[in-house]
């Protein structure tokens, strides 16, 4: 199973019990799954619990997933629902009526904890990171330095660090962003 | 007038241009629908990257999920029941913390054990002065049950199809946990559920 295998192929391989495909799939989406409970405000232990529950749900539902190519969206939605359930577990004072709790927890995410538009933004950010991984090393490094660092270095610093002309950085950055956009368009994200 | 280049559009999207130059370029782009669409796309893309505060899951969290799918072991020969004592591999309360920090006895405690082909993940949660134990057995077979035995109380619970179990609340104390599977028994001999003595 190659790292660039598409999601549908990975899901199908997982359905056959391919542990390598499972590892690729889990590693590919670990950041997305783990970020959602953290964004909702859960701590390390509870986020870890949500992560495991999402993976168990994935394993249980491998054969039922109708659009394996959209597994990222399925995982994001499941992570939000499991995060909501975890919030209910650790803050029982906020629970719904006992009779309703289980059915609602199974079906209805509390979207106030993570609105749809924010969930979609997290999914898009994950898609951008995946697209970035498909760029060449230099583009990936440059875009990471410029756009993912809270304190991005100046062109002068980058030029000194990598021993390249400062004047080449702007045009290179532009080409790398264009490549990134093309990869995203190709992925349908 | 020279055409607007992609680099100019990206400089604008990134916020690198001085205000007067940016305003002039925006005015030109406003008359060019193609350039305007390009600018919006790059602004959105750059915004997604700059605002991305996603975090990687810790390695041990990923490792636990990876163990959910393991190759099946061959069926054992004969009817002999094998018995194992589980060995503690990790305890979140014993994990190294930054200088000046102490383990929080009110937080969830994660324990991982190994016994032959089996991994056992336990989670101990403090609940209003009592303790709740839940966990998962990962291995070649997970058809069975768990028994938590204390001085004056014994509790049983089945394993579900994923080897998970949940036990009701129990008082603080020292317990043993017996996992009975079709072909083997695994024992955690000393499981201390207490906020005061976090070692096992």
mmCIF file of C-alpha atoms in Angstrom:
data_model
loop_
_atom_site.group_PDB
_atom_site.id
_atom_site.type_symbol
_atom_site.label_atom_id
_atom_site.label_comp_id
_atom_site.label_asym_id
_atom_site.label_seq_id
_atom_site.Cartn_x
_atom_site.Cartn_y
_atom_site.Cartn_z
ATOM 1 C CA UNK A 1 0.000 0.000 0.000
ATOM 2 C CA UNK A 2 1.629 3.266 -1.108
ATOM 3 C CA UNK A 3 1.387 6.494 0.802
ATOM 4 C CA UNK A 4 -0.429 8.164 -2.064
ATOM 5 C CA UNK A 5 -3.077 5.483 -2.430
ATOM 6 C CA UNK A 6 -6.445 7.135 -2.602
ATOM 7 C CA UNK A 7 -8.882 6.941 0.252
ATOM 8 C CA UNK A 8 -11.324 4.619 -1.492
ATOM 9 C CA UNK A 9 -8.574 2.089 -2.175
ATOM 10 C CA UNK A 10 -7.391 2.325 1.418
ATOM 11 C CA UNK A 11 -10.870 1.752 2.802
ATOM 12 C CA UNK A 12 -11.350 -1.262 0.527
ATOM 13 C CA UNK A 13 -7.999 -2.684 1.629
ATOM 14 C CA UNK A 14 -8.979 -2.146 5.270
ATOM 15 C CA UNK A 15 -12.210 -4.042 4.628
ATOM 16 C CA UNK A 16 -10.012 -7.000 3.626
ATOM 17 C CA UNK A 17 -8.137 -6.737 6.912
ATOM 18 C CA UNK A 18 -5.001 -5.119 5.474
ATOM 19 C CA UNK A 19 -3.193 -3.789 8.554
ATOM 20 C CA UNK A 20 -0.801 -1.691 6.441
ATOM 21 C CA UNK A 21 -3.732 0.082 4.810
ATOM 22 C CA UNK A 22 -5.249 0.639 8.244
ATOM 23 C CA UNK A 23 -2.030 2.236 9.437
ATOM 24 C CA UNK A 24 -1.853 4.478 6.371
ATOM 25 C CA UNK A 25 -5.457 5.550 6.827
ATOM 26 C CA UNK A 26 -5.096 6.235 10.552
ATOM 27 C CA UNK A 27 -1.874 8.181 10.075
ATOM 28 C CA UNK A 28 -3.341 10.130 7.170
ATOM 29 C CA UNK A 29 -6.285 11.350 9.233
ATOM 30 C CA UNK A 30 -4.871 11.349 12.768
ATOM 31 C CA UNK A 31 -4.411 15.094 12.789
ATOM 32 C CA UNK A 32 -7.942 15.765 11.603
ATOM 33 C CA UNK A 33 -9.487 13.363 14.123
ATOM 34 C CA UNK A 34 -7.447 14.613 17.070
ATOM 35 C CA UNK A 35 -7.862 18.299 16.305
ATOM 36 C CA UNK A 36 -11.658 18.202 16.527
ATOM 37 C CA UNK A 37 -11.980 17.247 20.225
ATOM 38 C CA UNK A 38 -9.158 19.621 21.054
ATOM 39 C CA UNK A 39 -10.903 22.448 19.209
ATOM 40 C CA UNK A 40 -14.077 21.701 21.172
ATOM 41 C CA UNK A 41 -12.053 22.197 24.326
ATOM 42 C CA UNK A 42 -11.386 18.654 25.484
ATOM 43 C CA UNK A 43 -8.075 17.919 27.178
ATOM 44 C CA UNK A 44 -5.398 15.428 26.168
ATOM 45 C CA UNK A 45 -6.961 12.393 27.847
ATOM 46 C CA UNK A 46 -10.456 13.040 26.560
ATOM 47 C CA UNK A 47 -9.190 13.822 23.066
ATOM 48 C CA UNK A 48 -7.303 10.516 23.153
ATOM 49 C CA UNK A 49 -10.507 8.750 24.181
ATOM 50 C CA UNK A 50 -12.394 10.388 21.308
ATOM 51 C CA UNK A 51 -9.629 9.419 18.909
ATOM 52 C CA UNK A 52 -9.882 5.766 19.904
ATOM 53 C CA UNK A 53 -13.666 5.756 19.698
ATOM 54 C CA UNK A 54 -13.582 7.277 16.214
ATOM 55 C CA UNK A 55 -11.133 4.607 15.085
ATOM 56 C CA UNK A 56 -13.287 1.856 16.610
ATOM 57 C CA UNK A 57 -16.325 3.325 14.835
ATOM 58 C CA UNK A 58 -14.372 3.371 11.591
ATOM 59 C CA UNK A 59 -13.405 -0.253 12.033
ATOM 60 C CA UNK A 60 -16.984 -1.221 12.842
ATOM 61 C CA UNK A 61 -18.366 0.655 9.851
ATOM 62 C CA UNK A 62 -15.769 -0.105 7.185
ATOM 63 C CA UNK A 63 -18.159 -2.283 5.240
ATOM 64 C CA UNK A 64 -21.020 0.197 5.562
ATOM 65 C CA UNK A 65 -19.296 3.340 4.353
ATOM 66 C CA UNK A 66 -21.057 4.199 1.116
ATOM 67 C CA UNK A 67 -18.647 6.860 -0.145
ATOM 68 C CA UNK A 68 -15.163 5.706 0.835
ATOM 69 C CA UNK A 69 -13.653 8.540 -1.197
ATOM 70 C CA UNK A 70 -15.268 10.901 1.331
ATOM 71 C CA UNK A 71 -13.847 9.144 4.356
ATOM 72 C CA UNK A 72 -12.339 12.421 5.613
ATOM 73 C CA UNK A 73 -15.760 14.014 5.936
ATOM 74 C CA UNK A 74 -17.101 10.872 7.629
ATOM 75 C CA UNK A 75 -14.239 10.913 10.130
ATOM 76 C CA UNK A 76 -14.691 14.608 10.857
ATOM 77 C CA UNK A 77 -18.416 14.185 11.489
ATOM 78 C CA UNK A 78 -17.816 11.122 13.652
ATOM 79 C CA UNK A 79 -15.096 12.911 15.620
ATOM 80 C CA UNK A 80 -17.454 15.779 16.322
ATOM 81 C CA UNK A 81 -20.210 13.432 17.457
ATOM 82 C CA UNK A 82 -17.835 11.430 19.684
ATOM 83 C CA UNK A 83 -16.452 14.692 21.103
ATOM 84 C CA UNK A 84 -19.933 15.775 21.966
ATOM 85 C CA UNK A 85 -20.597 12.435 23.684
ATOM 86 C CA UNK A 86 -17.352 12.756 25.596
ATOM 87 C CA UNK A 87 -18.357 16.211 26.797
ATOM 88 C CA UNK A 88 -21.586 14.666 28.087
ATOM 89 C CA UNK A 89 -19.641 11.953 29.900
ATOM 90 C CA UNK A 90 -17.295 14.298 31.702
ATOM 91 C CA UNK A 91 -19.915 16.987 32.373
ATOM 92 C CA UNK A 92 -22.955 14.933 33.350
ATOM 93 C CA UNK A 93 -24.590 17.965 34.941
ATOM 94 C CA UNK A 94 -25.179 19.204 31.429
ATOM 95 C CA UNK A 95 -26.787 15.928 30.343
ATOM 96 C CA UNK A 96 -30.139 15.702 28.699
ATOM 97 C CA UNK A 97 -32.948 13.675 30.192
ATOM 98 C CA UNK A 98 -31.752 10.150 30.793
ATOM 99 C CA UNK A 99 -34.260 8.643 28.352
ATOM 100 C CA UNK A 100 -33.205 10.919 25.573
ATOM 101 C CA UNK A 101 -29.507 10.996 26.149
ATOM 102 C CA UNK A 102 -28.427 7.893 24.354
ATOM 103 C CA UNK A 103 -30.549 8.360 21.270
ATOM 104 C CA UNK A 104 -29.563 11.978 20.930
ATOM 105 C CA UNK A 105 -25.913 11.278 21.581
ATOM 106 C CA UNK A 106 -25.986 8.655 18.859
ATOM 107 C CA UNK A 107 -27.576 10.870 16.278
ATOM 108 C CA UNK A 108 -27.392 14.565 16.844
ATOM 109 C CA UNK A 109 -24.107 16.387 17.227
ATOM 110 C CA UNK A 110 -24.285 19.467 19.396
ATOM 111 C CA UNK A 111 -23.319 21.824 16.620
ATOM 112 C CA UNK A 112 -22.978 24.741 19.006
ATOM 113 C CA UNK A 113 -19.755 23.120 20.204
ATOM 114 C CA UNK A 114 -18.306 23.108 16.714
ATOM 115 C CA UNK A 115 -20.497 24.742 14.065
ATOM 116 C CA UNK A 116 -20.688 23.234 10.602
ATOM 117 C CA UNK A 117 -18.716 26.044 9.034
ATOM 118 C CA UNK A 118 -15.861 25.571 11.496
ATOM 119 C CA UNK A 119 -15.876 21.819 10.965
ATOM 120 C CA UNK A 120 -15.718 22.392 7.206
ATOM 121 C CA UNK A 121 -12.836 24.800 7.689
ATOM 122 C CA UNK A 122 -10.915 22.185 9.681
ATOM 123 C CA UNK A 123 -11.558 19.689 6.880
ATOM 124 C CA UNK A 124 -10.312 22.181 4.273
ATOM 125 C CA UNK A 125 -7.217 22.889 6.348
ATOM 126 C CA UNK A 126 -6.553 19.185 6.489
ATOM 127 C CA UNK A 127 -6.944 18.967 2.712
ATOM 128 C CA UNK A 128 -4.417 21.789 2.279
ATOM 129 C CA UNK A 129 -1.930 19.974 4.510
ATOM 130 C CA UNK A 130 -2.376 16.805 2.482
ATOM 131 C CA UNK A 131 -1.865 18.744 -0.743
ATOM 132 C CA UNK A 132 1.254 20.333 0.726
ATOM 133 C CA UNK A 133 2.687 16.863 1.353
ATOM 134 C CA UNK A 134 2.492 16.201 -2.373
ATOM 135 C CA UNK A 135 4.698 19.162 -3.303
ATOM 136 C CA UNK A 136 8.440 18.924 -3.720
ATOM 137 C CA UNK A 137 10.612 19.378 -0.635
ATOM 138 C CA UNK A 138 11.582 22.965 -1.351
ATOM 139 C CA UNK A 139 8.038 24.169 -1.974
ATOM 140 C CA UNK A 140 6.804 22.340 1.114
ATOM 141 C CA UNK A 141 9.555 23.858 3.258
ATOM 142 C CA UNK A 142 9.086 27.361 1.920
ATOM 143 C CA UNK A 143 5.299 27.403 2.279
ATOM 144 C CA UNK A 144 5.529 25.897 5.751
ATOM 145 C CA UNK A 145 7.978 28.591 6.832
ATOM 146 C CA UNK A 146 5.913 31.396 5.371
ATOM 147 C CA UNK A 147 2.400 30.329 6.249
ATOM 148 C CA UNK A 148 2.362 27.810 9.094
ATOM 149 C CA UNK A 149 4.797 29.449 11.469
ATOM 150 C CA UNK A 150 3.293 31.888 13.976
ATOM 151 C CA UNK A 151 6.367 34.073 13.425
ATOM 152 C CA UNK A 152 7.232 33.645 9.740
ATOM 153 C CA UNK A 153 10.837 34.487 8.886
ATOM 154 C CA UNK A 154 11.671 37.347 6.544
ATOM 155 C CA UNK A 155 12.785 36.684 2.975
ATOM 156 C CA UNK A 156 16.232 37.816 4.089
ATOM 157 C CA UNK A 157 16.337 35.206 6.871
ATOM 158 C CA UNK A 158 15.181 32.475 4.493
ATOM 159 C CA UNK A 159 17.791 33.534 1.915
ATOM 160 C CA UNK A 160 20.537 33.335 4.532
ATOM 161 C CA UNK A 161 19.336 30.031 5.940
ATOM 162 C CA UNK A 162 19.190 28.267 2.577
ATOM 163 C CA UNK A 163 21.945 30.164 0.751
ATOM 164 C CA UNK A 164 19.731 31.420 -2.072
ATOM 165 C CA UNK A 165 19.211 34.899 -3.546
ATOM 166 C CA UNK A 166 16.589 36.857 -1.644
ATOM 167 C CA UNK A 167 15.075 38.017 -4.913
ATOM 168 C CA UNK A 168 14.196 34.463 -5.885
ATOM 169 C CA UNK A 169 11.991 33.803 -2.873
ATOM 170 C CA UNK A 170 8.946 35.849 -3.912
ATOM 171 C CA UNK A 171 8.674 34.266 -7.377
ATOM 172 C CA UNK A 172 9.349 30.782 -5.945
ATOM 173 C CA UNK A 173 6.680 31.273 -3.284
ATOM 174 C CA UNK A 174 4.228 32.307 -6.020
ATOM 175 C CA UNK A 175 5.021 29.215 -8.097
ATOM 176 C CA UNK A 176 4.681 26.964 -5.046
ATOM 177 C CA UNK A 177 1.298 28.445 -4.139
ATOM 178 C CA UNK A 178 0.117 27.940 -7.700
ATOM 179 C CA UNK A 179 1.273 24.316 -7.557
ATOM 180 C CA UNK A 180 -0.514 23.871 -4.243
ATOM 181 C CA UNK A 181 -3.701 25.241 -5.707
ATOM 182 C CA UNK A 182 -3.449 22.882 -8.676
ATOM 183 C CA UNK A 183 -2.985 19.875 -6.364
ATOM 184 C CA UNK A 184 -6.032 20.946 -4.383
ATOM 185 C CA UNK A 185 -8.074 21.358 -7.549
ATOM 186 C CA UNK A 186 -6.962 17.917 -8.675
ATOM 187 C CA UNK A 187 -8.016 16.384 -5.383
ATOM 188 C CA UNK A 188 -11.435 17.973 -5.600
ATOM 189 C CA UNK A 189 -10.939 19.698 -2.229
ATOM 190 C CA UNK B 1 -0.968 48.909 -19.107
ATOM 191 C CA UNK B 2 1.013 45.792 -18.203
ATOM 192 C CA UNK B 3 -1.002 42.716 -17.264
ATOM 193 C CA UNK B 4 -1.379 41.828 -13.613
ATOM 194 C CA UNK B 5 0.987 38.966 -12.726
ATOM 195 C CA UNK B 6 0.274 36.050 -10.423
ATOM 196 C CA UNK B 7 3.117 37.217 -8.214
ATOM 197 C CA UNK B 8 1.475 40.607 -7.753
ATOM 198 C CA UNK B 9 -1.815 38.967 -6.894
ATOM 199 C CA UNK B 10 -0.124 36.720 -4.359
ATOM 200 C CA UNK B 11 1.822 39.643 -2.866
ATOM 201 C CA UNK B 12 -1.512 41.371 -2.389
ATOM 202 C CA UNK B 13 -3.203 38.261 -0.987
ATOM 203 C CA UNK B 14 -0.326 37.789 1.430
ATOM 204 C CA UNK B 15 -0.409 41.410 2.581
ATOM 205 C CA UNK B 16 3.145 42.195 1.504
ATOM 206 C CA UNK B 17 2.394 45.385 -0.417
ATOM 207 C CA UNK B 18 2.489 48.871 1.103
ATOM 208 C CA UNK B 19 -1.047 50.288 1.603
ATOM 209 C CA UNK B 20 -0.928 52.705 -1.328
ATOM 210 C CA UNK B 21 0.401 50.052 -3.726
ATOM 211 C CA UNK B 22 -2.142 47.534 -2.437
ATOM 212 C CA UNK B 23 -5.013 49.990 -2.926
ATOM 213 C CA UNK B 24 -3.914 50.755 -6.491
ATOM 214 C CA UNK B 25 -3.618 47.078 -7.331
ATOM 215 C CA UNK B 26 -6.998 46.277 -5.798
ATOM 216 C CA UNK B 27 -8.549 48.992 -7.948
ATOM 217 C CA UNK B 28 -7.036 47.439 -11.078
ATOM 218 C CA UNK B 29 -8.066 43.921 -10.036
ATOM 219 C CA UNK B 30 -11.632 45.113 -9.437
ATOM 220 C CA UNK B 31 -11.949 45.644 -13.185
ATOM 221 C CA UNK B 32 -10.589 42.210 -14.054
ATOM 222 C CA UNK B 33 -12.921 39.324 -13.072
ATOM 223 C CA UNK B 34 -10.238 36.683 -13.705
ATOM 224 C CA UNK B 35 -7.693 38.444 -11.513
ATOM 225 C CA UNK B 36 -10.375 39.061 -8.913
ATOM 226 C CA UNK B 37 -11.203 35.344 -8.730
ATOM 227 C CA UNK B 38 -7.491 34.536 -8.470
ATOM 228 C CA UNK B 39 -7.075 36.987 -5.625
ATOM 229 C CA UNK B 40 -10.015 35.509 -3.715
ATOM 230 C CA UNK B 41 -8.676 31.992 -4.157
ATOM 231 C CA UNK B 42 -5.201 32.868 -2.931
ATOM 232 C CA UNK B 43 -6.540 34.908 -0.020
ATOM 233 C CA UNK B 44 -8.663 31.947 1.030
ATOM 234 C CA UNK B 45 -5.775 29.505 0.652
ATOM 235 C CA UNK B 46 -3.340 31.648 2.622
ATOM 236 C CA UNK B 47 -5.931 32.243 5.313
ATOM 237 C CA UNK B 48 -6.495 28.492 5.686
ATOM 238 C CA UNK B 49 -2.778 27.930 6.212
ATOM 239 C CA UNK B 50 -2.205 30.863 8.554
ATOM 240 C CA UNK B 51 -5.185 29.986 10.753
ATOM 241 C CA UNK B 52 -4.397 26.279 10.907
ATOM 242 C CA UNK B 53 -3.847 25.402 14.555
ATOM 243 C CA UNK B 54 -4.440 21.677 14.138
ATOM 244 C CA UNK B 55 -2.370 19.314 16.257
ATOM 245 C CA UNK B 56 -0.904 15.876 15.717
ATOM 246 C CA UNK B 57 -2.236 13.098 17.901
ATOM 247 C CA UNK B 58 0.395 11.854 20.360
ATOM 248 C CA UNK B 59 2.289 8.745 19.240
ATOM 249 C CA UNK B 60 0.799 6.521 21.951
ATOM 250 C CA UNK B 61 -2.714 7.519 20.881
ATOM 251 C CA UNK B 62 -1.978 6.584 17.279
ATOM 252 C CA UNK B 63 -0.303 3.345 18.356
ATOM 253 C CA UNK B 64 -3.378 2.309 20.330
ATOM 254 C CA UNK B 65 -5.604 2.879 17.299
ATOM 255 C CA UNK B 66 -3.241 0.968 15.033
ATOM 256 C CA UNK B 67 -3.484 -2.059 17.313
ATOM 257 C CA UNK B 68 -7.210 -2.260 16.613
ATOM 258 C CA UNK B 69 -6.428 -4.122 13.426
ATOM 259 C CA UNK B 70 -3.960 -6.913 14.039
ATOM 260 C CA UNK B 71 -3.312 -10.071 12.062
ATOM 261 C CA UNK B 72 -5.156 -13.040 13.538
ATOM 262 C CA UNK B 73 -3.080 -15.601 15.393
ATOM 263 C CA UNK B 74 -3.363 -19.278 14.474
ATOM 264 C CA UNK B 75 -5.858 -21.301 16.482
ATOM 265 C CA UNK B 76 -4.318 -22.904 19.564
ATOM 266 C CA UNK B 77 -3.780 -26.641 19.589
ATOM 267 C CA UNK B 78 -5.644 -28.733 22.142
ATOM 268 C CA UNK B 79 -7.916 -27.522 24.870
ATOM 269 C CA UNK B 80 -5.320 -26.370 27.387
ATOM 270 C CA UNK B 81 -6.218 -23.080 29.056
ATOM 271 C CA UNK B 82 -3.167 -20.835 29.115
ATOM 272 C CA UNK B 83 -2.679 -18.425 32.007
ATOM 273 C CA UNK B 84 -0.679 -15.222 31.830
ATOM 274 C CA UNK B 85 0.274 -12.462 34.207
ATOM 275 C CA UNK B 86 0.067 -9.057 32.514
ATOM 276 C CA UNK B 87 3.069 -6.757 32.651
ATOM 277 C CA UNK B 88 2.620 -3.036 33.054
ATOM 278 C CA UNK B 89 4.060 -1.139 30.099
ATOM 279 C CA UNK B 90 2.844 2.371 30.727
ATOM 280 C CA UNK B 91 1.033 4.496 33.280
ATOM 281 C CA UNK B 92 0.020 8.060 32.482
ATOM 282 C CA UNK B 93 0.375 8.988 36.151
ATOM 283 C CA UNK B 94 3.952 7.795 36.073
ATOM 284 C CA UNK B 95 4.812 9.605 32.838
ATOM 285 C CA UNK B 96 7.594 12.178 33.169
ATOM 286 C CA UNK B 97 6.211 15.644 33.659
ATOM 287 C CA UNK B 98 7.804 19.046 33.375
ATOM 288 C CA UNK B 99 9.758 20.189 36.389
ATOM 289 C CA UNK B 100 7.436 21.568 39.015
ATOM 290 C CA UNK B 101 4.382 19.646 37.812
ATOM 291 C CA UNK B 102 2.754 16.716 39.559
ATOM 292 C CA UNK B 103 0.423 14.048 38.277
ATOM 293 C CA UNK B 104 -3.151 15.159 38.684
ATOM 294 C CA UNK B 105 -4.969 12.543 40.787
ATOM 295 C CA UNK B 106 -8.324 13.855 39.572
ATOM 296 C CA UNK B 107 -7.599 13.169 35.909
ATOM 297 C CA UNK B 108 -8.158 10.101 33.798
ATOM 298 C CA UNK B 109 -5.415 7.547 34.257
ATOM 299 C CA UNK B 110 -4.347 5.378 31.339
ATOM 300 C CA UNK B 111 -2.563 2.089 31.877
ATOM 301 C CA UNK B 112 -1.250 -0.276 29.259
ATOM 302 C CA UNK B 113 -0.300 -3.889 29.829
ATOM 303 C CA UNK B 114 1.074 -6.699 27.754
ATOM 304 C CA UNK B 115 0.537 -10.431 28.187
ATOM 305 C CA UNK B 116 1.885 -12.709 25.457
ATOM 306 C CA UNK B 117 -0.034 -11.805 22.285
ATOM 307 C CA UNK B 118 -2.411 -9.477 24.084
ATOM 308 C CA UNK B 119 -2.370 -5.787 24.828
ATOM 309 C CA UNK B 120 -4.616 -4.415 27.536
ATOM 310 C CA UNK B 121 -5.545 -0.771 27.729
ATOM 311 C CA UNK B 122 -7.184 0.345 30.941
ATOM 312 C CA UNK B 123 -8.623 3.691 31.844
ATOM 313 C CA UNK B 124 -9.368 4.615 35.414
ATOM 314 C CA UNK B 125 -11.680 7.560 35.966
ATOM 315 C CA UNK B 126 -12.328 9.196 39.322
ATOM 316 C CA UNK B 127 -16.039 9.802 39.819
ATOM 317 C CA UNK B 128 -17.314 11.481 42.979
ATOM 318 C CA UNK B 129 -14.976 9.643 45.336
ATOM 319 C CA UNK B 130 -15.284 6.330 43.527
ATOM 320 C CA UNK B 131 -13.513 4.818 40.549
ATOM 321 C CA UNK B 132 -14.640 3.599 37.213
ATOM 322 C CA UNK B 133 -12.614 1.124 35.239
ATOM 323 C CA UNK B 134 -13.003 0.605 31.545
ATOM 324 C CA UNK B 135 -10.698 -0.890 29.010
ATOM 325 C CA UNK B 136 -10.032 -2.860 25.910
ATOM 326 C CA UNK B 137 -8.375 -6.172 25.204
ATOM 327 C CA UNK B 138 -6.495 -6.286 21.922
ATOM 328 C CA UNK B 139 -5.282 -9.586 20.626
ATOM 329 C CA UNK B 140 -5.962 -12.721 18.607
ATOM 330 C CA UNK B 141 -9.318 -13.313 20.330
ATOM 331 C CA UNK B 142 -11.494 -11.070 22.441
ATOM 332 C CA UNK B 143 -14.454 -13.326 23.161
ATOM 333 C CA UNK B 144 -14.800 -13.436 26.922
ATOM 334 C CA UNK B 145 -15.337 -11.474 30.102
ATOM 335 C CA UNK B 146 -13.544 -9.545 32.828
ATOM 336 C CA UNK B 147 -13.748 -9.964 36.571
ATOM 337 C CA UNK B 148 -12.688 -7.263 38.985
ATOM 338 C CA UNK B 149 -12.117 -8.762 42.399
ATOM 339 C CA UNK B 150 -11.637 -6.742 45.568
ATOM 340 C CA UNK B 151 -11.649 -7.541 49.257
ATOM 341 C CA UNK B 152 -15.414 -7.476 49.575
ATOM 342 C CA UNK B 153 -16.718 -7.140 46.067
ATOM 343 C CA UNK B 154 -16.471 -8.989 42.761
ATOM 344 C CA UNK B 155 -17.813 -7.550 39.520
ATOM 345 C CA UNK B 156 -18.108 -9.200 36.128
ATOM 346 C CA UNK B 157 -18.621 -7.681 32.716
ATOM 347 C CA UNK B 158 -18.581 -9.102 29.201
ATOM 348 C CA UNK B 159 -16.194 -8.013 26.490
ATOM 349 C CA UNK B 160 -17.945 -6.642 23.444
ATOM 350 C CA UNK B 161 -16.976 -7.579 19.899
ATOM 351 C CA UNK B 162 -14.105 -5.095 20.007
ATOM 352 C CA UNK B 163 -12.804 -6.411 23.306
ATOM 353 C CA UNK B 164 -14.057 -3.379 25.231
ATOM 354 C CA UNK B 165 -15.536 -3.488 28.696
ATOM 355 C CA UNK B 166 -16.998 -1.021 31.179
ATOM 356 C CA UNK B 167 -17.303 -1.714 34.890
ATOM 357 C CA UNK B 168 -19.532 0.127 37.333
ATOM 358 C CA UNK B 169 -18.141 2.446 39.994
ATOM 359 C CA UNK B 170 -16.159 0.861 42.797
ATOM 360 C CA UNK B 171 -14.637 2.183 46.007
ATOM 361 C CA UNK B 172 -10.951 2.921 46.307
ATOM 362 C CA UNK B 173 -8.911 -0.153 47.046
ATOM 363 C CA UNK B 174 -6.661 -2.850 45.738
ATOM 364 C CA UNK B 175 -8.155 -5.169 43.145
ATOM 365 C CA UNK B 176 -7.148 -7.896 40.779
ATOM 366 C CA UNK B 177 -8.484 -8.002 37.248
ATOM 367 C CA UNK B 178 -9.019 -11.322 35.517
ATOM 368 C CA UNK B 179 -9.683 -11.457 31.803
ATOM 369 C CA UNK B 180 -11.109 -14.798 30.770
ATOM 370 C CA UNK B 181 -10.969 -15.598 27.089
ATOM 371 C CA UNK B 182 -11.821 -18.763 25.213
ATOM 372 C CA UNK B 183 -8.311 -20.164 25.372
ATOM 373 C CA UNK B 184 -6.505 -18.185 28.027
ATOM 374 C CA UNK B 185 -6.759 -16.192 31.209
ATOM 375 C CA UNK B 186 -4.884 -12.970 31.811
ATOM 376 C CA UNK B 187 -4.456 -11.552 35.269
ATOM 377 C CA UNK B 188 -3.489 -8.115 36.426
ATOM 378 C CA UNK B 189 -2.543 -9.043 39.939
ATOM 379 C CA UNK B 190 -2.533 -5.739 41.745
ATOM 380 C CA UNK B 191 -4.611 -2.867 40.515
ATOM 381 C CA UNK B 192 -4.693 -0.076 43.020
ATOM 382 C CA UNK B 193 -7.529 2.383 42.546
ATOM 383 C CA UNK B 194 -6.638 5.269 44.771
ATOM 384 C CA UNK B 195 -5.724 8.941 44.393
ATOM 385 C CA UNK B 196 -3.021 8.721 47.033
ATOM 386 C CA UNK B 197 -0.815 5.911 45.840
ATOM 387 C CA UNK B 198 -0.587 6.106 42.101
ATOM 388 C CA UNK B 199 1.916 3.268 41.745
ATOM 389 C CA UNK B 200 0.817 -0.242 40.813
#
